[in-house]
């Protein structure tokens, strides 16, 4: 859900630059939705003293939406005084940069999650092997003492 809300922030780039009030309304609702969703999720999960992958991803998505919100506010004030075609070029490069950065951020979170899962899996496997070795050693010791 957080990913969907963050991706929807890019839809504001399809709204005409000369209507910043529409763009800011869309992104404002998405920002409030993402903050509210994060608040609801943290209320339902047990509290821990560190940031989980879900927390890091949610904060990253909120930062992305805030960046899009900031760009829409800046573009709305600049489009009045500057050439609209020049601003559309800037916006095109900004859209490519933001979406690429968000894709890289999302992939890093997924890679980190997979690495964590593999570490937990390997730890459990190693613990099971050590348990079996201790059990065999105990059995041998019991057999020798008889």
PDB file of C-alpha atoms in Angstrom:
ATOM      1  CA  UNK A   1       0.000   0.000   0.000  1.00  0.00           C
ATOM      2  CA  UNK A   2       2.814   2.414   0.825  1.00  0.00           C
ATOM      3  CA  UNK A   3       4.435   1.706  -2.531  1.00  0.00           C
ATOM      4  CA  UNK A   4       1.150   2.378  -4.336  1.00  0.00           C
ATOM      5  CA  UNK A   5       0.651   5.673  -2.521  1.00  0.00           C
ATOM      6  CA  UNK A   6       4.209   6.774  -3.348  1.00  0.00           C
ATOM      7  CA  UNK A   7       3.928   5.801  -7.012  1.00  0.00           C
ATOM      8  CA  UNK A   8       0.712   7.811  -7.281  1.00  0.00           C
ATOM      9  CA  UNK A   9       2.748  10.924  -6.446  1.00  0.00           C
ATOM     10  CA  UNK A  10       4.230  10.713  -9.946  1.00  0.00           C
ATOM     11  CA  UNK A  11       0.767  11.163 -11.462  1.00  0.00           C
ATOM     12  CA  UNK A  12       0.929  14.865 -10.653  1.00  0.00           C
ATOM     13  CA  UNK A  13       3.482  15.266 -13.440  1.00  0.00           C
ATOM     14  CA  UNK A  14       0.651  14.594 -15.897  1.00  0.00           C
ATOM     15  CA  UNK A  15      -1.330  17.614 -14.657  1.00  0.00           C
ATOM     16  CA  UNK A  16      -0.764  20.863 -16.561  1.00  0.00           C
ATOM     17  CA  UNK A  17       1.901  23.119 -15.063  1.00  0.00           C
ATOM     18  CA  UNK A  18      -0.345  26.153 -15.215  1.00  0.00           C
ATOM     19  CA  UNK A  19      -2.690  24.650 -12.596  1.00  0.00           C
ATOM     20  CA  UNK A  20      -0.483  24.284  -9.507  1.00  0.00           C
ATOM     21  CA  UNK A  21      -3.503  24.254  -7.190  1.00  0.00           C
ATOM     22  CA  UNK A  22      -4.646  20.962  -8.745  1.00  0.00           C
ATOM     23  CA  UNK A  23      -1.183  19.457  -8.483  1.00  0.00           C
ATOM     24  CA  UNK A  24      -0.694  20.547  -4.893  1.00  0.00           C
ATOM     25  CA  UNK A  25      -4.133  19.221  -3.967  1.00  0.00           C
ATOM     26  CA  UNK A  26      -3.317  15.772  -5.344  1.00  0.00           C
ATOM     27  CA  UNK A  27       0.092  15.550  -3.701  1.00  0.00           C
ATOM     28  CA  UNK A  28      -1.225  17.003  -0.440  1.00  0.00           C
ATOM     29  CA  UNK A  29      -3.844  14.289  -0.192  1.00  0.00           C
ATOM     30  CA  UNK A  30      -1.234  11.632  -0.972  1.00  0.00           C
ATOM     31  CA  UNK A  31       1.103  13.049   1.686  1.00  0.00           C
ATOM     32  CA  UNK A  32      -1.626  13.029   4.309  1.00  0.00           C
ATOM     33  CA  UNK A  33      -2.677   9.531   3.252  1.00  0.00           C
ATOM     34  CA  UNK A  34       0.865   8.164   3.541  1.00  0.00           C
ATOM     35  CA  UNK A  35       1.445   9.765   6.949  1.00  0.00           C
ATOM     36  CA  UNK A  36      -1.910   8.450   8.189  1.00  0.00           C
ATOM     37  CA  UNK A  37      -1.209   4.971   6.802  1.00  0.00           C
ATOM     38  CA  UNK A  38       2.207   4.894   8.493  1.00  0.00           C
ATOM     39  CA  UNK A  39       0.643   6.016  11.775  1.00  0.00           C
ATOM     40  CA  UNK A  40      -2.009   3.280  11.599  1.00  0.00           C
ATOM     41  CA  UNK A  41       0.606   0.625  10.806  1.00  0.00           C
ATOM     42  CA  UNK A  42       2.832   1.669  13.728  1.00  0.00           C
ATOM     43  CA  UNK A  43      -0.177   1.564  16.073  1.00  0.00           C
ATOM     44  CA  UNK A  44      -0.870  -2.059  15.152  1.00  0.00           C
ATOM     45  CA  UNK A  45       2.700  -3.355  15.296  1.00  0.00           C
ATOM     46  CA  UNK A  46       4.716  -3.902  18.457  1.00  0.00           C
ATOM     47  CA  UNK A  47       7.038  -1.002  19.188  1.00  0.00           C
ATOM     48  CA  UNK A  48      10.773  -1.564  18.804  1.00  0.00           C
ATOM     49  CA  UNK A  49      13.676   0.777  19.450  1.00  0.00           C
ATOM     50  CA  UNK A  50      15.080   0.572  15.914  1.00  0.00           C
ATOM     51  CA  UNK A  51      13.847   1.282  12.401  1.00  0.00           C
ATOM     52  CA  UNK A  52      12.557  -1.763  10.557  1.00  0.00           C
ATOM     53  CA  UNK A  53      12.668  -2.130   6.776  1.00  0.00           C
ATOM     54  CA  UNK A  54       8.989  -1.154   6.680  1.00  0.00           C
ATOM     55  CA  UNK A  55       9.759   2.018   8.670  1.00  0.00           C
ATOM     56  CA  UNK A  56      12.672   2.926   6.404  1.00  0.00           C
ATOM     57  CA  UNK A  57      10.592   2.351   3.289  1.00  0.00           C
ATOM     58  CA  UNK A  58       7.630   4.334   4.639  1.00  0.00           C
ATOM     59  CA  UNK A  59       9.870   7.259   5.611  1.00  0.00           C
ATOM     60  CA  UNK A  60      11.538   7.158   2.192  1.00  0.00           C
ATOM     61  CA  UNK A  61       8.129   7.240   0.492  1.00  0.00           C
ATOM     62  CA  UNK A  62       7.020  10.184   2.619  1.00  0.00           C
ATOM     63  CA  UNK A  63      10.234  12.033   1.697  1.00  0.00           C
ATOM     64  CA  UNK A  64       9.587  11.310  -1.999  1.00  0.00           C
ATOM     65  CA  UNK A  65       6.043  12.658  -1.769  1.00  0.00           C
ATOM     66  CA  UNK A  66       7.333  15.735   0.094  1.00  0.00           C
ATOM     67  CA  UNK A  67       9.896  16.311  -2.690  1.00  0.00           C
ATOM     68  CA  UNK A  68       7.181  16.095  -5.340  1.00  0.00           C
ATOM     69  CA  UNK A  69       5.053  18.457  -3.248  1.00  0.00           C
ATOM     70  CA  UNK A  70       7.964  20.911  -3.024  1.00  0.00           C
ATOM     71  CA  UNK A  71       8.584  20.716  -6.760  1.00  0.00           C
ATOM     72  CA  UNK A  72       4.930  21.386  -7.527  1.00  0.00           C
ATOM     73  CA  UNK A  73       4.988  24.446  -5.274  1.00  0.00           C
ATOM     74  CA  UNK A  74       8.183  25.767  -6.879  1.00  0.00           C
ATOM     75  CA  UNK A  75       6.984  25.005 -10.410  1.00  0.00           C
ATOM     76  CA  UNK A  76       3.671  26.703  -9.721  1.00  0.00           C
ATOM     77  CA  UNK A  77       5.410  29.918  -8.732  1.00  0.00           C
ATOM     78  CA  UNK A  78       7.963  29.796 -11.550  1.00  0.00           C
ATOM     79  CA  UNK A  79       5.566  28.944 -14.377  1.00  0.00           C
ATOM     80  CA  UNK A  80       3.920  32.349 -14.009  1.00  0.00           C
ATOM     81  CA  UNK A  81       7.167  34.227 -14.661  1.00  0.00           C
ATOM     82  CA  UNK A  82       9.062  31.821 -16.972  1.00  0.00           C
ATOM     83  CA  UNK A  83       8.609  30.057 -20.259  1.00  0.00           C
ATOM     84  CA  UNK A  84       6.339  27.026 -19.875  1.00  0.00           C
ATOM     85  CA  UNK A  85       8.228  24.911 -22.432  1.00  0.00           C
ATOM     86  CA  UNK A  86      11.474  25.454 -20.480  1.00  0.00           C
ATOM     87  CA  UNK A  87       9.745  24.361 -17.275  1.00  0.00           C
ATOM     88  CA  UNK A  88       8.365  21.263 -19.018  1.00  0.00           C
ATOM     89  CA  UNK A  89      11.918  20.246 -19.945  1.00  0.00           C
ATOM     90  CA  UNK A  90      13.053  20.667 -16.348  1.00  0.00           C
ATOM     91  CA  UNK A  91      10.052  18.693 -15.177  1.00  0.00           C
ATOM     92  CA  UNK A  92      10.769  15.865 -17.607  1.00  0.00           C
ATOM     93  CA  UNK A  93      14.325  15.461 -16.284  1.00  0.00           C
ATOM     94  CA  UNK A  94      13.118  15.778 -12.716  1.00  0.00           C
ATOM     95  CA  UNK A  95      10.513  13.057 -13.289  1.00  0.00           C
ATOM     96  CA  UNK A  96      13.147  10.735 -14.741  1.00  0.00           C
ATOM     97  CA  UNK A  97      15.551  11.480 -11.878  1.00  0.00           C
ATOM     98  CA  UNK A  98      12.973  11.077  -9.123  1.00  0.00           C
ATOM     99  CA  UNK A  99      11.505   7.882 -10.531  1.00  0.00           C
ATOM    100  CA  UNK A 100      14.975   6.418 -11.091  1.00  0.00           C
ATOM    101  CA  UNK A 101      16.050   7.351  -7.576  1.00  0.00           C
ATOM    102  CA  UNK A 102      12.874   5.871  -6.129  1.00  0.00           C
ATOM    103  CA  UNK A 103      13.380   2.671  -8.121  1.00  0.00           C
ATOM    104  CA  UNK A 104      16.953   2.365  -6.812  1.00  0.00           C
ATOM    105  CA  UNK A 105      15.766   3.068  -3.255  1.00  0.00           C
ATOM    106  CA  UNK A 106      13.051   0.412  -3.549  1.00  0.00           C
ATOM    107  CA  UNK A 107      15.498  -2.129  -4.951  1.00  0.00           C
ATOM    108  CA  UNK A 108      17.947  -1.445  -2.096  1.00  0.00           C
ATOM    109  CA  UNK A 109      15.180  -2.020   0.454  1.00  0.00           C
ATOM    110  CA  UNK A 110      14.177  -5.281  -1.276  1.00  0.00           C
ATOM    111  CA  UNK A 111      17.814  -6.447  -1.449  1.00  0.00           C
ATOM    112  CA  UNK A 112      18.300  -5.603   2.227  1.00  0.00           C
ATOM    113  CA  UNK A 113      15.157  -7.524   3.142  1.00  0.00           C
ATOM    114  CA  UNK A 114      16.255 -10.567   1.136  1.00  0.00           C
ATOM    115  CA  UNK A 115      19.718 -10.484   2.736  1.00  0.00           C
ATOM    116  CA  UNK A 116      18.140 -10.294   6.182  1.00  0.00           C
ATOM    117  CA  UNK A 117      15.844 -13.213   5.394  1.00  0.00           C
ATOM    118  CA  UNK A 118      18.774 -15.293   4.113  1.00  0.00           C
ATOM    119  CA  UNK A 119      20.800 -14.492   7.243  1.00  0.00           C
ATOM    120  CA  UNK A 120      17.919 -15.610   9.452  1.00  0.00           C
ATOM    121  CA  UNK A 121      17.482 -18.765   7.371  1.00  0.00           C
ATOM    122  CA  UNK A 122      21.204 -19.581   7.571  1.00  0.00           C
ATOM    123  CA  UNK A 123      21.225 -18.891  11.321  1.00  0.00           C
ATOM    124  CA  UNK A 124      18.309 -21.269  11.865  1.00  0.00           C
ATOM    125  CA  UNK A 125      19.976 -23.913   9.709  1.00  0.00           C
ATOM    126  CA  UNK A 126      23.270 -23.539  11.581  1.00  0.00           C
ATOM    127  CA  UNK A 127      21.483 -23.650  14.940  1.00  0.00           C
ATOM    128  CA  UNK A 128      19.675 -26.840  13.931  1.00  0.00           C
ATOM    129  CA  UNK A 129      22.961 -28.448  12.878  1.00  0.00           C
ATOM    130  CA  UNK A 130      24.630 -27.459  16.153  1.00  0.00           C
ATOM    131  CA  UNK A 131      21.663 -28.843  18.085  1.00  0.00           C
ATOM    132  CA  UNK A 132      21.902 -32.151  16.235  1.00  0.00           C
ATOM    133  CA  UNK A 133      25.675 -32.314  16.868  1.00  0.00           C
ATOM    134  CA  UNK A 134      25.145 -31.680  20.585  1.00  0.00           C
ATOM    135  CA  UNK A 135      22.407 -34.312  20.670  1.00  0.00           C
ATOM    136  CA  UNK A 136      24.701 -36.890  19.010  1.00  0.00           C
ATOM    137  CA  UNK A 137      27.509 -36.015  21.417  1.00  0.00           C
ATOM    138  CA  UNK A 138      25.152 -36.443  24.368  1.00  0.00           C
ATOM    139  CA  UNK A 139      24.013 -39.818  23.014  1.00  0.00           C
ATOM    140  CA  UNK A 140      27.626 -40.984  22.609  1.00  0.00           C
ATOM    141  CA  UNK A 141      28.485 -39.804  26.119  1.00  0.00           C
ATOM    142  CA  UNK A 142      25.466 -41.611  27.561  1.00  0.00           C
ATOM    143  CA  UNK A 143      26.422 -44.804  25.693  1.00  0.00           C
ATOM    144  CA  UNK A 144      30.038 -44.629  26.963  1.00  0.00           C
ATOM    145  CA  UNK A 145      29.000 -44.124  30.565  1.00  0.00           C
ATOM    146  CA  UNK A 146      26.938 -47.343  30.601  1.00  0.00           C
TER     147      UNK A 146
END
